[in-house]
PDB file of C-alpha atoms and ligand atoms in Angstrom:
ATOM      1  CA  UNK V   1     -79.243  82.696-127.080  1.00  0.00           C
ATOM      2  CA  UNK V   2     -81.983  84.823-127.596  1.00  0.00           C
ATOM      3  CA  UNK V   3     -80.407  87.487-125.070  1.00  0.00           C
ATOM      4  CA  UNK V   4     -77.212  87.096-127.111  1.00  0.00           C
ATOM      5  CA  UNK V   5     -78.755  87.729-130.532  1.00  0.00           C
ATOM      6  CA  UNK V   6     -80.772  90.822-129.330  1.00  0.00           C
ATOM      7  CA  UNK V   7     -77.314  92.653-128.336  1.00  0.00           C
ATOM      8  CA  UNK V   8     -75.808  91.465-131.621  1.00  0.00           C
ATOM      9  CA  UNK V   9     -79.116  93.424-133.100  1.00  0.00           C
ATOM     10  CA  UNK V  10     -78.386  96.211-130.940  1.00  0.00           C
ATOM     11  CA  UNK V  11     -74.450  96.857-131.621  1.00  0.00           C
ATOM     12  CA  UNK V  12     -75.669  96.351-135.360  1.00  0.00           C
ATOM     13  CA  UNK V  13     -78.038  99.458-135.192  1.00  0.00           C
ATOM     14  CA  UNK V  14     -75.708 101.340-133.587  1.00  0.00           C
ATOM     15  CA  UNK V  15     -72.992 100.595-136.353  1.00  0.00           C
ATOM     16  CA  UNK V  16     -75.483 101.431-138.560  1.00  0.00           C
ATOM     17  CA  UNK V  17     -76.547 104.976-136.664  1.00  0.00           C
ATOM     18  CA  UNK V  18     -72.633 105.715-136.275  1.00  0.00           C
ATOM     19  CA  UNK V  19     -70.794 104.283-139.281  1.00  0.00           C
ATOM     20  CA  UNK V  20     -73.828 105.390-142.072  1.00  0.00           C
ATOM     21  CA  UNK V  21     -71.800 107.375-144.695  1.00  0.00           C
ATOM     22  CA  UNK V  22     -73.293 110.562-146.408  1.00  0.00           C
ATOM     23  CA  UNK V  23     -73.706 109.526-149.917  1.00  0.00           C
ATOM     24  CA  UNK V  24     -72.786 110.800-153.077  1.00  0.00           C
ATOM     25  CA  UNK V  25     -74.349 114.382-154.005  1.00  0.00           C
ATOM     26  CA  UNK V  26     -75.687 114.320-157.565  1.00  0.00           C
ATOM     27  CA  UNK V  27     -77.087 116.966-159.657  1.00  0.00           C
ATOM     28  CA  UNK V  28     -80.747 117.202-158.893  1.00  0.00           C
ATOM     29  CA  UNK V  29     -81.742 115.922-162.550  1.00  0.00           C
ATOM     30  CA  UNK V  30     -78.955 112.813-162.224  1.00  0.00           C
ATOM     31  CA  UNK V  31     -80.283 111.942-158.819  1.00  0.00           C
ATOM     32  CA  UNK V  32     -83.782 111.785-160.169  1.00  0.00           C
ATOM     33  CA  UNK V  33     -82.864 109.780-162.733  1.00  0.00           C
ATOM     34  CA  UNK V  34     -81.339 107.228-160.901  1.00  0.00           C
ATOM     35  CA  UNK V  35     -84.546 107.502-158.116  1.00  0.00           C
ATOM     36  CA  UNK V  36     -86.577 106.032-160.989  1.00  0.00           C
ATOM     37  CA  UNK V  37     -84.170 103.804-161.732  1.00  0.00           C
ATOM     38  CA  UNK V  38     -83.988 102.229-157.914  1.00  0.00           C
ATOM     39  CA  UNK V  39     -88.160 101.938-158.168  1.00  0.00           C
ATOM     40  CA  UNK V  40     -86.937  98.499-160.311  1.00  0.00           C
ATOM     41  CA  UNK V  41     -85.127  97.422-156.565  1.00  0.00           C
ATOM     42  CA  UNK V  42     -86.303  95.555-153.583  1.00  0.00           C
ATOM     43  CA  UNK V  43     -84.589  94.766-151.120  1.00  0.00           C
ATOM     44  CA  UNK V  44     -85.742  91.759-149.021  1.00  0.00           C
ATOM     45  CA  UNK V  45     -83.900  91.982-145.492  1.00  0.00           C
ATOM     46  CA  UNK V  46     -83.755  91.946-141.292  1.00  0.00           C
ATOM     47  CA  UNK V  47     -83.157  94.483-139.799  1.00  0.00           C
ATOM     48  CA  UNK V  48     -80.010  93.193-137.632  1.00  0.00           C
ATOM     49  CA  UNK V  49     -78.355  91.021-140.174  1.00  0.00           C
ATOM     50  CA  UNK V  50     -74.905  92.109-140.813  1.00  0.00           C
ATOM     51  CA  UNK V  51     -75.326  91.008-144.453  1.00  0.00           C
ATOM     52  CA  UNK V  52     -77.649  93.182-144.928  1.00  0.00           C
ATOM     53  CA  UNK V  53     -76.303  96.333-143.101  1.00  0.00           C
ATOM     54  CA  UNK V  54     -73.272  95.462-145.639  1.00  0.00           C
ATOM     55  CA  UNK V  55     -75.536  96.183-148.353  1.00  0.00           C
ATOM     56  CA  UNK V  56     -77.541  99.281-146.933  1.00  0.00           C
ATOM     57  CA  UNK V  57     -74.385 101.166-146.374  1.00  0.00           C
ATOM     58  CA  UNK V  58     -73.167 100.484-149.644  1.00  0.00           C
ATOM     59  CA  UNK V  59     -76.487 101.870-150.941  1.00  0.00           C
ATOM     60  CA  UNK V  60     -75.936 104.750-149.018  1.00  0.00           C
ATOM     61  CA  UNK V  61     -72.976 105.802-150.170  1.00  0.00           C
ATOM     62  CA  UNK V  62     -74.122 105.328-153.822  1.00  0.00           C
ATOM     63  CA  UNK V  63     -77.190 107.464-152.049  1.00  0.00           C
ATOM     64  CA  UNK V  64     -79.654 104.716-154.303  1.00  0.00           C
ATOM     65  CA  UNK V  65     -83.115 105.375-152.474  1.00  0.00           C
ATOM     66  CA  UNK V  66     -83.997 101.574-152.883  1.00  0.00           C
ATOM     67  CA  UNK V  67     -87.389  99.917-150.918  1.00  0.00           C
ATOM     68  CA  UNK V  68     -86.658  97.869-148.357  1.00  0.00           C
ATOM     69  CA  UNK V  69     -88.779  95.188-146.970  1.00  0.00           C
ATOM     70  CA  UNK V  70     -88.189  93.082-144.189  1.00  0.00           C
ATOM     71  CA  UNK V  71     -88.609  89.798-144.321  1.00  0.00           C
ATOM     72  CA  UNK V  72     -89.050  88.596-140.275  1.00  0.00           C
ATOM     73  CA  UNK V  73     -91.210  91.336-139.769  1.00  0.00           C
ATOM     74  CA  UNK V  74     -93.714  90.966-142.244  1.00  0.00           C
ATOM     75  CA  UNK V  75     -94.847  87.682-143.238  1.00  0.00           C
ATOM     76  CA  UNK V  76     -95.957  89.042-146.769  1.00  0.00           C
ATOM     77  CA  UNK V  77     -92.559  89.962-147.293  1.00  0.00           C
ATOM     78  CA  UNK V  78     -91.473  86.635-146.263  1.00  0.00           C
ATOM     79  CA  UNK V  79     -93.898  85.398-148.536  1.00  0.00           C
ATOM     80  CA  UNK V  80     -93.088  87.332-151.580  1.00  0.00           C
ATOM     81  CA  UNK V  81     -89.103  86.206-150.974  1.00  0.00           C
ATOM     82  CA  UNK V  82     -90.107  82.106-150.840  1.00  0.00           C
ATOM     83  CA  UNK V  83     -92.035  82.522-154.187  1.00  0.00           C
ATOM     84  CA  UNK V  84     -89.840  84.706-155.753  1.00  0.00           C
ATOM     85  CA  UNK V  85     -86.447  84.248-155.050  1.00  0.00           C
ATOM     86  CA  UNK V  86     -86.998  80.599-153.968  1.00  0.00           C
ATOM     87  CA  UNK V  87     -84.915  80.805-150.007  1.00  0.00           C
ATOM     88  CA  UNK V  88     -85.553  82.245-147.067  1.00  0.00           C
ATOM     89  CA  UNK V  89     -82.441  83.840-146.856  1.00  0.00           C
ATOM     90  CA  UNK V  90     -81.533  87.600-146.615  1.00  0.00           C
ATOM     91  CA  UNK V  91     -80.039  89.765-147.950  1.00  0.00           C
ATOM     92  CA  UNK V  92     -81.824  89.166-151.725  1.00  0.00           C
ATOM     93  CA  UNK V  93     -82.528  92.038-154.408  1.00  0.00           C
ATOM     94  CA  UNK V  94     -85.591  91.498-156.426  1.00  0.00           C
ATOM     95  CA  UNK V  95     -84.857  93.328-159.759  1.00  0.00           C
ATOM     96  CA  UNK V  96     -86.583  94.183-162.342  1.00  0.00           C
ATOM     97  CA  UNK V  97     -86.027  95.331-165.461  1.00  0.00           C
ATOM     98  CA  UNK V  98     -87.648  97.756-167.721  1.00  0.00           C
ATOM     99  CA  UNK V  99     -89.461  94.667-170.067  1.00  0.00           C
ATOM    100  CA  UNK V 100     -90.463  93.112-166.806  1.00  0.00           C
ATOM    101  CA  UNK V 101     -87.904  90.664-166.229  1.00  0.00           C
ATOM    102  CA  UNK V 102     -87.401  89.607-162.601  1.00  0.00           C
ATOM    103  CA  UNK V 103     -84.509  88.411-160.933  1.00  0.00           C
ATOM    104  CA  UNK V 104     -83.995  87.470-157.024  1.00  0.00           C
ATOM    105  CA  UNK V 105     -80.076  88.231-156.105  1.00  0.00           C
ATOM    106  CA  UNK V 106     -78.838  86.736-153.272  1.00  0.00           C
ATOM    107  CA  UNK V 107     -75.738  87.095-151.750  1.00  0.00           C
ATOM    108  CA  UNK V 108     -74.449  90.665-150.420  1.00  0.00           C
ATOM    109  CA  UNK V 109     -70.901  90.762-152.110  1.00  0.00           C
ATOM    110  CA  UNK V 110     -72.768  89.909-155.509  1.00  0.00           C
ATOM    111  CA  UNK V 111     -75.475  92.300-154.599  1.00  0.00           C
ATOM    112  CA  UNK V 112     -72.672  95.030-154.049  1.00  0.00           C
ATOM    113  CA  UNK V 113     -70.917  94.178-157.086  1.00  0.00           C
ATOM    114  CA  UNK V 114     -74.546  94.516-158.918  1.00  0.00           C
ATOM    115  CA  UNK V 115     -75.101  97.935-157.933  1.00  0.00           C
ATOM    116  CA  UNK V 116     -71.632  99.648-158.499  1.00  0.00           C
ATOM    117  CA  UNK V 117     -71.376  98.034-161.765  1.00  0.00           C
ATOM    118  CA  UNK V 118     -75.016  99.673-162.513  1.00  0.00           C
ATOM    119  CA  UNK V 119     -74.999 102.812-160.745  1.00  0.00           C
ATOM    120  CA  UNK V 120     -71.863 104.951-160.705  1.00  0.00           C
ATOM    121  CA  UNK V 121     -68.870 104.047-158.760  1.00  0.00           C
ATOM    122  CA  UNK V 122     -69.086 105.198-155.156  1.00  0.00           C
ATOM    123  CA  UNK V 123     -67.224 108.553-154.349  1.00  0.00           C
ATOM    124  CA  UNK V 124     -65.811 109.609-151.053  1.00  0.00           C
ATOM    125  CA  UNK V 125     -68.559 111.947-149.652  1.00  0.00           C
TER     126      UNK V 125
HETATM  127  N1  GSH P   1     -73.248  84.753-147.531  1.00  0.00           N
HETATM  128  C1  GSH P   1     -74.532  85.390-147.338  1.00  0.00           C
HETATM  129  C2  GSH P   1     -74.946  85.184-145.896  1.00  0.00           C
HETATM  130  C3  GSH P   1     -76.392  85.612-145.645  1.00  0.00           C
HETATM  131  C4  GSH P   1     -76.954  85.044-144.342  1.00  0.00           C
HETATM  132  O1  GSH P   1     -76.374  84.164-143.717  1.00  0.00           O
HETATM  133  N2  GSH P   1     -78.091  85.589-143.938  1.00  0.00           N
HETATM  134  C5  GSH P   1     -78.780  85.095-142.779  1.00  0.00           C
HETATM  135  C6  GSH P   1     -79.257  86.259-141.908  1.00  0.00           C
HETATM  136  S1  GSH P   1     -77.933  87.176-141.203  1.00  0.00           S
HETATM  137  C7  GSH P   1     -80.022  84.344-143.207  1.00  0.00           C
HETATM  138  O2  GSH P   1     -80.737  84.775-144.094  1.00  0.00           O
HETATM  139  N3  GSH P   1     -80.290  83.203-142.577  1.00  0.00           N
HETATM  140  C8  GSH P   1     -81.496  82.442-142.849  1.00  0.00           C
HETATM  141  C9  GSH P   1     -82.602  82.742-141.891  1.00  0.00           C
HETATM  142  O3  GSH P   1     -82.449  83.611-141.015  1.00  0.00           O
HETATM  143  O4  GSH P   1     -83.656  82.128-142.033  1.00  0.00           O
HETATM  144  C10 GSH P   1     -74.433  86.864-147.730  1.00  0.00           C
HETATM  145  O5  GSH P   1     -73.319  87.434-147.700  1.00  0.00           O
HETATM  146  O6  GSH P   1     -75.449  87.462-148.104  1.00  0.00           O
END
């Protein structure tokens, strides 16, 4: 099983390597603005989940420059997701807004959703 899982992780990376699209080119003022912007994101993730690939390819080709952490890696991470977002489940956004409010999204289709409807709609790069 564990073999099994490993080569799932692999073929995952490798998606990620060949299928990563180039992103949306912004005007250097427009692209800064949303980097501050994406300092409000966390991402909370593995590595070889294919939820979470899902969602960092969709952040790539909105090119949002959002912290990831992972969450089987690093057992503060892990940590931080329990208290926070209340399940140790992945992939989950931690936002937060401007006044400090927090919320822990789960779910990569809502997550997706989230970010197009925030940030502009992904263009073909
Ligand atoms: N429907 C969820 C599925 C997420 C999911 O099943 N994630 C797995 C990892 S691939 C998970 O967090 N499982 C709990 C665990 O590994 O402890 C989504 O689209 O985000």
């Amino acid at each position: 099983m564990a073999v099994i899982r490993w080569f799932l992780g692999l073929i995952i990376l490798a998606y990620e390597k060949l299928a990563s699209p180039k992103g949306v080119q912004r005007d250097e003022a427009h692209q800064a603005q949303i980097d501050e912007e994406a300092k409000g994101l966390i991402l909370y993730q593995y590595k070889a989940c294919p939820f979470c690939l899902k969602v960092r390819l969709a952040m790539k080709r909105q090119s949002l420059n959002v912290e990831t952490r992972d969450a089987k890696r690093s057992e503060s991470a892990r940590e931080e997701l329990m208290a926070g977002g209340g399940l140790l489940k992945v992939p989950c956004l931690k936002i937060v807004e401007s006044n400090g409010t927090e919320t822990w999204m789960y779910e990569s289709s809502d997550i997706i959703a989230y970010l197009e409807k925030r940030f502009d709609a992904p263009m073909a790069a």
